[in-house]
Short mmCIF file of C-alpha atoms in Angstrom, two decimals:
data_model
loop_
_atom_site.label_atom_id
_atom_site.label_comp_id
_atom_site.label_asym_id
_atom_site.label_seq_id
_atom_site.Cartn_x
_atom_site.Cartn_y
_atom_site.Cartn_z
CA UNK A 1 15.54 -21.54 -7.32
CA UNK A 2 12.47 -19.55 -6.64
CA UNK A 3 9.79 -20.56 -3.90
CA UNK A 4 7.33 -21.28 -6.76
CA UNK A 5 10.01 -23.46 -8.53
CA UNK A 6 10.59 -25.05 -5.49
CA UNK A 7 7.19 -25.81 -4.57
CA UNK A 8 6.20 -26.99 -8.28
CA UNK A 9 9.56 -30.11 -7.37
CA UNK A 10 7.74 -30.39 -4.40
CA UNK A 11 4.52 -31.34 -5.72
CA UNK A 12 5.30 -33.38 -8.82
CA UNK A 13 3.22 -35.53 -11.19
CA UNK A 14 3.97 -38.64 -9.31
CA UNK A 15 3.14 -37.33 -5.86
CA UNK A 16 -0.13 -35.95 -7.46
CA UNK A 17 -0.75 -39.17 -8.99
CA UNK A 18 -0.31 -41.53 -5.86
CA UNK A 19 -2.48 -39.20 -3.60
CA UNK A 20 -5.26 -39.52 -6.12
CA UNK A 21 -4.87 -42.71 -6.48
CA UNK A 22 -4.63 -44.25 -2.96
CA UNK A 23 -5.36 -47.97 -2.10
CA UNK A 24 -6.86 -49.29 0.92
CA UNK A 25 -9.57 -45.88 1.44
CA UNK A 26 -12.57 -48.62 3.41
CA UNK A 27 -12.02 -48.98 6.68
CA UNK A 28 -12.14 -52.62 8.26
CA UNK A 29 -15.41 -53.84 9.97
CA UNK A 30 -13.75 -55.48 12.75
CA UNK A 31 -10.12 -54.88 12.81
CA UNK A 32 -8.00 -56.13 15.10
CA UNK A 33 -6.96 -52.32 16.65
CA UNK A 34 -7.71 -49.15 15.29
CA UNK A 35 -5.30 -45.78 15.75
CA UNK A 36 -5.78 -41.87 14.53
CA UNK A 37 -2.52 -39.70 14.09
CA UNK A 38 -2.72 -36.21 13.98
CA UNK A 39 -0.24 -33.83 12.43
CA UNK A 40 -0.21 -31.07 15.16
CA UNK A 41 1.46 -28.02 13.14
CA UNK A 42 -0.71 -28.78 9.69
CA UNK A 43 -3.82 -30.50 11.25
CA UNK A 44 -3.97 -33.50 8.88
CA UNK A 45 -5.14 -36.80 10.71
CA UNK A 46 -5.04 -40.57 9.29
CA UNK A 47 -6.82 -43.39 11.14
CA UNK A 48 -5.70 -46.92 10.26
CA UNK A 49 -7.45 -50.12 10.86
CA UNK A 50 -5.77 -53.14 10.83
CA UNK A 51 -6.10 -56.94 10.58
CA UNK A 52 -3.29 -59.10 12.00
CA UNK A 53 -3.29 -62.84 12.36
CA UNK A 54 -0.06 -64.23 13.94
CA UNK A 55 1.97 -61.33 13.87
CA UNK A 56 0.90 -60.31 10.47
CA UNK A 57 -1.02 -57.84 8.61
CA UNK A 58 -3.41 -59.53 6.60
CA UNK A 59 -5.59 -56.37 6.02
CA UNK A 60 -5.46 -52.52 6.16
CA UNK A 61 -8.13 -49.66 5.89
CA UNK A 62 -6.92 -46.06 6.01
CA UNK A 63 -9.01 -42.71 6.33
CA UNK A 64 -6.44 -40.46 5.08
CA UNK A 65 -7.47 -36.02 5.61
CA UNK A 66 -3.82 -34.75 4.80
CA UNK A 67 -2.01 -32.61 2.19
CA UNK A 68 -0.56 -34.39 -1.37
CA UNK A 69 2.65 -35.28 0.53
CA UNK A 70 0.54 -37.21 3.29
CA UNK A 71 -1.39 -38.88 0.56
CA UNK A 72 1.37 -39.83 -1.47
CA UNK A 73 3.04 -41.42 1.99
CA UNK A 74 -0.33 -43.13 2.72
CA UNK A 75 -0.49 -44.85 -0.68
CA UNK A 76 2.79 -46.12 -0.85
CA UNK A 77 2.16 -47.40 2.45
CA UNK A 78 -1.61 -48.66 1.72
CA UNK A 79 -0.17 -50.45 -1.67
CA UNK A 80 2.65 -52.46 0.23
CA UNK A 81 1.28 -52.82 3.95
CA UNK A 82 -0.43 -56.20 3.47
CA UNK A 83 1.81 -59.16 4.54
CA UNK A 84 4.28 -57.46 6.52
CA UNK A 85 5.20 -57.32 10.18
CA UNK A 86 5.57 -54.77 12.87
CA UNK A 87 9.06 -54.97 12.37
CA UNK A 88 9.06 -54.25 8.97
CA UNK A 89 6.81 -51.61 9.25
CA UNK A 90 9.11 -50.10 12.16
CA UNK A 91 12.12 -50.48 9.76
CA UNK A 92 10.19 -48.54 6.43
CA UNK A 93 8.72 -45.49 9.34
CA UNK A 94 12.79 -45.27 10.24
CA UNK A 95 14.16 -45.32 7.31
CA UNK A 96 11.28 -42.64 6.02
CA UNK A 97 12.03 -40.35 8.84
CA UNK A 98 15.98 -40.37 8.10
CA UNK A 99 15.59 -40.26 4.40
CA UNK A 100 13.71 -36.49 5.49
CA UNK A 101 15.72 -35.84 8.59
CA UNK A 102 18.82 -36.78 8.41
CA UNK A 103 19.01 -36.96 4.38
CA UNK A 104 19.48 -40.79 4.64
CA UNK A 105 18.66 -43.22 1.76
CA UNK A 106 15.88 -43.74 0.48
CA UNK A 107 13.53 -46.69 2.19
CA UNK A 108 13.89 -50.06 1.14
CA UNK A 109 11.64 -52.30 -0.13
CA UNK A 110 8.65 -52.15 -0.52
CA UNK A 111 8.66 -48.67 0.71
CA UNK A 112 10.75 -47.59 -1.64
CA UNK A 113 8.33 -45.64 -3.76
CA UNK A 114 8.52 -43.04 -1.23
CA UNK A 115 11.84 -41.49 -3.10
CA UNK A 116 9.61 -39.36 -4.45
CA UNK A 117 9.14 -37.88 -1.42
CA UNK A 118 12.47 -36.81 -1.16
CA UNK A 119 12.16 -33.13 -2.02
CA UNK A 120 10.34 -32.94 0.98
CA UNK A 121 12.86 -33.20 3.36
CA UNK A 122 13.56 -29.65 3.06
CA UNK A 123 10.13 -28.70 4.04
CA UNK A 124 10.24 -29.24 7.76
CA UNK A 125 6.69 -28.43 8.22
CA UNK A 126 5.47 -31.16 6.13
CA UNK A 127 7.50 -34.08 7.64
CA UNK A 128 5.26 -35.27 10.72
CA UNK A 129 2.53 -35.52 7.28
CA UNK A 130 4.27 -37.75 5.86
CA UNK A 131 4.94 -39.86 9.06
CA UNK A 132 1.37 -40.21 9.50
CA UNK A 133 0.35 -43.20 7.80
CA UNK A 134 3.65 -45.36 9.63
CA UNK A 135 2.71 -43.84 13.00
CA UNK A 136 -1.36 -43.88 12.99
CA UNK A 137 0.00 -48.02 11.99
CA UNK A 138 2.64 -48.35 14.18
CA UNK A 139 -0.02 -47.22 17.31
CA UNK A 140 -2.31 -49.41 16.31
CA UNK A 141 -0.20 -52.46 16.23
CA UNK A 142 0.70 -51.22 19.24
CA UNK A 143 -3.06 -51.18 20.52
CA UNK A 144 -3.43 -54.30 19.30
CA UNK A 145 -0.83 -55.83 21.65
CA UNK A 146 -2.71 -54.40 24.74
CA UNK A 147 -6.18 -55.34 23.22
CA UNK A 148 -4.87 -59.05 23.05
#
């Protein structure tokens, strides 16, 4: 396959059509801990608010500057954040970084939109992207234990 074959897989309709079409884009007025990731070989940042009442997310507000790949990561994470737990969160960052690592499966429920992200795995410069949304989250729930 030729780079420019390669790079059309990579960005496909779908990913194209979840980064235009991301949820959750207002950030909270008073969230319960706030966190900003930055990717330090592409430069793309997130920053995540987030809302938790006993142990839960109850709501989520993402400033997302990243490439299509980030995006697409961000909205599948934006649409299906709401009602989960750390935990659950920690599970669908894992499983994300071993489905592009380690060529695992693909996340589980209700991450599991991110198959389309698969192609990516063999674009090493793109993974910590990707990662963004879970790990902007996963410091601010992290915050938000320290805060409390």
């Amino acid at each position: 396959m030729s780079a420019e074959t390669d790079m059309i897989k990579l960005y496909s309709g779908r990913i194209m059509a979840l980064a235009a079409d991301m949820p959750r884009t207002t950030r909270l007025n008073t969230p319960t801990a706030t966190a900003k990731k930055r990717a330090p070989l592409c430069g793309s940042t997130v920053t995540v608010d987030v809302q938790l009442d006993d142990g839960v997310i109850t709501d989520y507000g993402q400033d997302v500057k990243a490439c299509a790949l980030g995006q697409a990561a961000a909205a599948v994470v934006g649409a299906n954040i709401v009602g989960l737990t750390p935990v659950q969160i920690k599970a669908g960052r894992d499983q994300l970084f071993d489905m592009l690592k380690n060529d695992g499966a693909v996340p589980a429920a209700p991450f599991n939109d991110l198959e389309v992200l698969q192609p990516a795995k063999d674009y090493k410069n793109r993974h910590a992207s990707i990662l963004l949304a879970f790990d902007a989250t996963l410091d601010a729930l992290e915050a938000s234990k320290t805060d409390a």
